[in-house]
Short mmCIF file of C-alpha atoms in Angstrom, two decimals:
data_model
loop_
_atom_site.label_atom_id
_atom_site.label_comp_id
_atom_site.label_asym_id
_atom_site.label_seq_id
_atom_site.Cartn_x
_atom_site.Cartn_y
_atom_site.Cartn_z
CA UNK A 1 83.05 77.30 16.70
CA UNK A 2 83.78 77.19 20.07
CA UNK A 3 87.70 77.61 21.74
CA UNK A 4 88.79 75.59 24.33
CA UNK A 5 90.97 76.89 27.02
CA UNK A 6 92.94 75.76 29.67
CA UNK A 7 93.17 77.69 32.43
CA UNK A 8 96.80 78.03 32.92
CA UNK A 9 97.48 78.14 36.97
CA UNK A 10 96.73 73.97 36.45
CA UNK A 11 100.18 74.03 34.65
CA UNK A 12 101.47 76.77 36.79
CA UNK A 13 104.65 74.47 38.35
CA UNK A 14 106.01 75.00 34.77
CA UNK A 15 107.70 78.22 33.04
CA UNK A 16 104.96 79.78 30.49
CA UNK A 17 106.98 78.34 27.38
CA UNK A 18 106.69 75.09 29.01
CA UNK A 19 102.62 75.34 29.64
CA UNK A 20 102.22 76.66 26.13
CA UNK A 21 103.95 73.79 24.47
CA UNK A 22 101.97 71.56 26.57
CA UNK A 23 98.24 73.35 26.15
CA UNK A 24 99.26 73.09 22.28
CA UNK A 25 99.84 69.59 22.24
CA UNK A 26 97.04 68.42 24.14
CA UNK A 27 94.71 70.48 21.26
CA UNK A 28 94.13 73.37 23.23
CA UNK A 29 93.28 76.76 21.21
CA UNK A 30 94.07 79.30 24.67
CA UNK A 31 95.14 79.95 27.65
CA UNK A 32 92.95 81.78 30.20
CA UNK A 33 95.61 83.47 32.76
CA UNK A 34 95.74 83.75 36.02
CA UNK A 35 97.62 87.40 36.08
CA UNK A 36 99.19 86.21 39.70
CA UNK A 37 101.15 83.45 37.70
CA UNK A 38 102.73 86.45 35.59
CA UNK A 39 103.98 88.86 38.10
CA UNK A 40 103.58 89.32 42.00
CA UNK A 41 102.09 92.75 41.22
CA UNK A 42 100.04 91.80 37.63
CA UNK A 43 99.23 95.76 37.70
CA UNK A 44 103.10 96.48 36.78
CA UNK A 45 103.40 94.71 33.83
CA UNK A 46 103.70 97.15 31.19
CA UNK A 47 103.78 96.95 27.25
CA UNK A 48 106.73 95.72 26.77
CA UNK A 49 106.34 92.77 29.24
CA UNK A 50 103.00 92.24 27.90
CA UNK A 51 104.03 91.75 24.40
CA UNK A 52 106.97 89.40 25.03
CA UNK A 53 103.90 86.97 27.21
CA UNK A 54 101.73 87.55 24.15
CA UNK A 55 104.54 86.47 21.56
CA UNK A 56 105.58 83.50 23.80
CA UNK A 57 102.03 82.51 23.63
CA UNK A 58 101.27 82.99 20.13
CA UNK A 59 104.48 81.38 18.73
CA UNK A 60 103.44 77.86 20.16
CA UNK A 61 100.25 78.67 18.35
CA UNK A 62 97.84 79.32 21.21
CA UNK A 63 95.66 83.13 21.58
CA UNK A 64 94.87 84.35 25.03
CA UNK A 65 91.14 83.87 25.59
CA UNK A 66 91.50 86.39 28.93
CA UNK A 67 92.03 86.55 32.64
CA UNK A 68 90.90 85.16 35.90
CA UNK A 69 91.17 84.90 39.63
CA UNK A 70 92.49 88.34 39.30
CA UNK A 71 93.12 89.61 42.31
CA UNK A 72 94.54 87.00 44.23
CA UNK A 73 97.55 89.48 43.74
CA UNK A 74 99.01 91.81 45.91
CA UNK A 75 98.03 90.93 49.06
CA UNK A 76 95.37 92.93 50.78
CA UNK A 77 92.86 93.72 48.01
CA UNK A 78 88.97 93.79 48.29
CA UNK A 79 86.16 95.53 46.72
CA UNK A 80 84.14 95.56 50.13
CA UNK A 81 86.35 96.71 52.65
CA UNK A 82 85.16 99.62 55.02
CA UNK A 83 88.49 101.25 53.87
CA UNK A 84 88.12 103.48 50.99
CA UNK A 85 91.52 103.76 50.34
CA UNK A 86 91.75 99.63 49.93
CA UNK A 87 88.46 99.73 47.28
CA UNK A 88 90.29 102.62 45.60
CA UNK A 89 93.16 100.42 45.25
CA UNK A 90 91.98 97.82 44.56
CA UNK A 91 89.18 99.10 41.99
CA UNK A 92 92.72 100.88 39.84
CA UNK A 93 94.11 97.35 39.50
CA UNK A 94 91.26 96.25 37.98
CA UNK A 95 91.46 98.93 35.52
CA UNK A 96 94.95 98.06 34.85
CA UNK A 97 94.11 94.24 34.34
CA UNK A 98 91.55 95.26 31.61
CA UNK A 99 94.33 97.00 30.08
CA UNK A 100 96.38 93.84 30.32
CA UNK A 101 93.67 91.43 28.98
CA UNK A 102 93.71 94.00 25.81
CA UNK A 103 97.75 93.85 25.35
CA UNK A 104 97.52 90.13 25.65
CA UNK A 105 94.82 89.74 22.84
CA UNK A 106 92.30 88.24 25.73
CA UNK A 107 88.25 88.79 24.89
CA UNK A 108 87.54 88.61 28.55
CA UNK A 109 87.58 89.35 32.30
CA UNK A 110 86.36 86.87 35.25
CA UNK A 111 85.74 88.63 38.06
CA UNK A 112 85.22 85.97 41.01
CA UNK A 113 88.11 86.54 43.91
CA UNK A 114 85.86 85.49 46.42
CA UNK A 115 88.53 86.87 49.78
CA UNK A 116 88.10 89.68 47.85
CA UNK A 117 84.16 90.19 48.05
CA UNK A 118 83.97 89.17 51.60
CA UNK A 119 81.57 90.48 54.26
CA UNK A 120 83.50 92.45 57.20
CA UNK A 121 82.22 92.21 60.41
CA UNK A 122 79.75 94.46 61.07
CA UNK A 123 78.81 94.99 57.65
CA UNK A 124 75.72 93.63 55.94
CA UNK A 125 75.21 91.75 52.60
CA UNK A 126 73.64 94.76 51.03
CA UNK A 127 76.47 97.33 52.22
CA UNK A 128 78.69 94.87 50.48
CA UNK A 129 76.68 94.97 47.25
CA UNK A 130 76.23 98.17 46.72
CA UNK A 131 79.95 98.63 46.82
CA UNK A 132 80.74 95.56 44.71
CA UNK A 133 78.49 97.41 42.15
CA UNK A 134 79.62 101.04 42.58
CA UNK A 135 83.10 99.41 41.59
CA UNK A 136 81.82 97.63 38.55
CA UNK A 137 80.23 100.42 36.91
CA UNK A 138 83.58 102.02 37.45
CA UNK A 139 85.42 99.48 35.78
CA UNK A 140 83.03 98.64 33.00
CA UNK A 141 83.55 102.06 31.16
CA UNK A 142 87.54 101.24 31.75
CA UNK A 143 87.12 97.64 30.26
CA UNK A 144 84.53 98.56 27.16
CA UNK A 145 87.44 101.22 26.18
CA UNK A 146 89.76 98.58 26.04
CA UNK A 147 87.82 96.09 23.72
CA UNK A 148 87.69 93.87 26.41
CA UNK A 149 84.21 92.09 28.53
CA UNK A 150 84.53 91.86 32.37
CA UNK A 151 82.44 89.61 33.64
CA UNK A 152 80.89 88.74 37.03
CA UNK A 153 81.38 85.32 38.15
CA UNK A 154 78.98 83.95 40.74
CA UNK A 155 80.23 81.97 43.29
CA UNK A 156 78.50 79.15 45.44
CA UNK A 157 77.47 80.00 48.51
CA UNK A 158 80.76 77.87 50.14
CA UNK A 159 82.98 80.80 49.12
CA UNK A 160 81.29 83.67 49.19
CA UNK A 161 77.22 85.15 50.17
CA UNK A 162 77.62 87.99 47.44
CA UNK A 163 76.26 86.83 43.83
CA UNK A 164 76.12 83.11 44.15
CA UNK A 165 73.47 82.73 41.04
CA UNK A 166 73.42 84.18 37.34
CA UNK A 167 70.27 85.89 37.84
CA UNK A 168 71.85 87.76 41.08
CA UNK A 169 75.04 88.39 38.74
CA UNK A 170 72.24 89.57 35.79
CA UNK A 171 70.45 91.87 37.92
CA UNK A 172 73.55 93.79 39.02
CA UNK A 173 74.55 94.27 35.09
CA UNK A 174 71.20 95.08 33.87
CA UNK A 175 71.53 97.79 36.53
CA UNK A 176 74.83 99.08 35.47
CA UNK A 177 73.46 98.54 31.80
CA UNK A 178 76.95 99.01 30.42
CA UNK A 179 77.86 96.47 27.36
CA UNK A 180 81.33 95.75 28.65
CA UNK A 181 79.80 94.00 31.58
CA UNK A 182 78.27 90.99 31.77
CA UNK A 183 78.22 87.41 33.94
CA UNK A 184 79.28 84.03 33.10
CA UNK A 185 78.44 80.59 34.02
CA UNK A 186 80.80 78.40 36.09
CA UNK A 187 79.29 74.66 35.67
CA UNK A 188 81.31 73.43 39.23
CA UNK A 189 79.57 76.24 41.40
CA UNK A 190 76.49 76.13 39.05
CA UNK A 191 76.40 72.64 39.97
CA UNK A 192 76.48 73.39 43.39
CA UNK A 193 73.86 76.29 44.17
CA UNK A 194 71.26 76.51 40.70
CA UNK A 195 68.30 75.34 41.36
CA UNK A 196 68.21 74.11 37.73
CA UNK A 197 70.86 71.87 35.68
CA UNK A 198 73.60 73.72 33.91
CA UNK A 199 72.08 72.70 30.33
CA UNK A 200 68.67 74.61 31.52
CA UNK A 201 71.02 77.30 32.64
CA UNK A 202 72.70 77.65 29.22
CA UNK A 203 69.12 77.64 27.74
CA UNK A 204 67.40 80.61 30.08
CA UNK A 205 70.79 83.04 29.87
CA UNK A 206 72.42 82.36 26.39
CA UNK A 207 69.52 84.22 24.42
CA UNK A 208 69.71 87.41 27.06
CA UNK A 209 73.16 88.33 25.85
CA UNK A 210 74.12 88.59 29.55
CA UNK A 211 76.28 85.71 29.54
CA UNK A 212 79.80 86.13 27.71
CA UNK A 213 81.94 83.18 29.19
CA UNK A 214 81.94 79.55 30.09
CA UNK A 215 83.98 77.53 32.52
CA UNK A 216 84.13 73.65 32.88
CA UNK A 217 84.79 71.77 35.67
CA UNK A 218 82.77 69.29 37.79
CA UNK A 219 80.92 70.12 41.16
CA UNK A 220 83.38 68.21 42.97
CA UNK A 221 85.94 70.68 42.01
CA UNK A 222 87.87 68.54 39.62
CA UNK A 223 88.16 68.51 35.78
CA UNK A 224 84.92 67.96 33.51
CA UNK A 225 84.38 64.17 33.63
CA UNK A 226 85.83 62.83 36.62
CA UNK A 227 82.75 63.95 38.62
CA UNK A 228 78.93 63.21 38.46
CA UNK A 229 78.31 65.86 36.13
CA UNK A 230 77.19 65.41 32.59
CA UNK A 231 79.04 66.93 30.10
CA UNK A 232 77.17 66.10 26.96
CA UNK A 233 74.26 67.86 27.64
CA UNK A 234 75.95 71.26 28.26
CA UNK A 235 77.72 70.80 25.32
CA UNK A 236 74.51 70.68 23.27
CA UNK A 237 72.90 73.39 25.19
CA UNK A 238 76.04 75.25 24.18
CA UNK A 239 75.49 74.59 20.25
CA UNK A 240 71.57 74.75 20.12
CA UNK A 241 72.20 78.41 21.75
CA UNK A 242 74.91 79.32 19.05
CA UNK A 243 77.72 80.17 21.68
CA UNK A 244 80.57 80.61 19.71
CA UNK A 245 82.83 81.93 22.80
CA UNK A 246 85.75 80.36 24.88
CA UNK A 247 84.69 77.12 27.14
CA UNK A 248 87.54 77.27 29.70
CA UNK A 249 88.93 74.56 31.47
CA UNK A 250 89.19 75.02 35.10
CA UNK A 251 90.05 72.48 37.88
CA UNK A 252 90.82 72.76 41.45
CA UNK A 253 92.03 69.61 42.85
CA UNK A 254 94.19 68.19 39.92
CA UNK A 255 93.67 64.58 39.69
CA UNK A 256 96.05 62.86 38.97
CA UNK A 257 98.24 66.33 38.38
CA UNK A 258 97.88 69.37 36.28
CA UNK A 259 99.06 68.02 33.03
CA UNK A 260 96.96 64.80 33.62
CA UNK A 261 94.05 66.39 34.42
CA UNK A 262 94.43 68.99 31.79
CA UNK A 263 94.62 66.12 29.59
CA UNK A 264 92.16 64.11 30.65
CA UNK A 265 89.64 67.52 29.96
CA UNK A 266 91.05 68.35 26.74
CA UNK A 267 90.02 65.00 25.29
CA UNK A 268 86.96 64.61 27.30
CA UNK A 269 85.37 68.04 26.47
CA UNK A 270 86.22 67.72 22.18
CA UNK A 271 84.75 63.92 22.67
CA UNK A 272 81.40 65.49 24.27
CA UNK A 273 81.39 68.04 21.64
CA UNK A 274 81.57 65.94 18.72
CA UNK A 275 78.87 63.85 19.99
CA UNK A 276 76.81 66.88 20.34
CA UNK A 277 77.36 67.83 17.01
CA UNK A 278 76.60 63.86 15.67
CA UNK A 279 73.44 64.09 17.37
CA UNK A 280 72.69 67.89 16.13
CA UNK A 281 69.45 68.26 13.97
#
């Protein structure tokens, strides 16, 4: 069976008990975390702090499904920068997030941070690839010791040039060919730059093994249902292909707030589902 998540920066006004006992009552299973909304410096938190956020989680009867937007936090971080010293940086708190996911009981890593795969001037797209890549096959090894999957999310082309479609982010791990890394589909930038519906998506990627994650939202940014996009379909594509992962709720503009839009999702996404499955051969 599928989890649903909510990830929890839509809830982020509240303290994390408060978000928990929210996310539980709407019929949420996780939380996907957004490490910035833990710490200023999510690389600090050590195993102590980890397992207090894990019990706090757990005791209102939610699991950590993983991480996101995870470098957002501290400032100045990028995996493309003509500074080695800022990729070296920045590549060691990625190590230490996989490390986190793990203490938290999280499955999995989404890599998107698109400030943070930007093009400098006077650099090209391929200069920028090849180190976006030379720092994933770092941190795959890093992330596959840790039980954990990183993934790598691509982006529409209104955030970032680098990796925009799942067969640009399934080239890059084919070539790394580690187990620990693979890609992910996000159905609001999905929606926006595949040249073929999310549900045709789901059916092309599922079977390679390539994709480990799933994030909802709409193409206009908001929550699953309050856009054009339909939801039913993906949700069968999701079932005829056998995912049994985490779908994760993730808005950006919160209509008509966080906790309204959160629970406008929850109940939208279990009502697709269970037609899905009412429907199912």
């Amino acid at each position: 069976m599928m989890r649903l998540a909510l990830c929890n920066e839509v809830l982020g006004a509240m303290p994390l008990a408060r978000q928990c006992a929210l996310a539980r009552s709407l019929d949420y299973d996780a939380l996907e975390i957004t490490p910035s909304t833990l710490a200023d410096d999510p690389a600090t938190i050590g195993a102590s702090r980890a397992a207090e956020i894990r019990r706090t989680i757990e005791d209102a009867g939610l699991a950590v499904s993983g991480l996101h937007w995870l470098l957002v936090k501290p400032a100045g971080l990028s995996l493309t920068a003509r500074d080695a010293a800022v990729r070296h940086r920045t590549l060691d708190i990625m190590k230490r997030l996989c490390e986190l996911c793990a203490r938290l009981g999280g499955a999995v890593l989404v890599h998107g941070s698109p400030a943070q795969r930007a093009i400098g001037e006077g650099d090209t797209l391929d200069i920028a690839r090849a180190r976006l890549v030379e720092a994933l096959a770092a941190v795959a090894p890093i992330a596959g010791d840790n039980g954990v999957v990183y993934c790598l999310e691509p982006l529409s082309r209104r955030e970032t040039p680098l990796v925009n479609t799942v067969a640009e982010a399934a080239a890059i791990v084919r070539a790394i060919a580690h187990p620990a890394l693979r890609t992910m589909i996000d159905c609001s930038a999905a929606g926006q730059t595949e040249s073929e519906p999310v549900p045709a998506l789901i059916d092309r990627w599922l079977p390679t093994g390539l994709v480990a994650h799933i994030q909802v939202n709409d193409p206009n940014r908001r929550a699953p249902g309050q856009g054009d996009m339909r939801f039913a379909p993906i949700a069968a594509a999701l079932r005829r292909n056998g995912y049994a992962g985490t779908v994760a709720v993730e808005p950006f503009d919160y209509v008509p707030d966080g906790p309204g839009a959160a629970a406008f999702a929850a109940g939208y996404w279990r009502g697709v589902c269970e037609a899905a499955e009412a429907v199912r051969p």
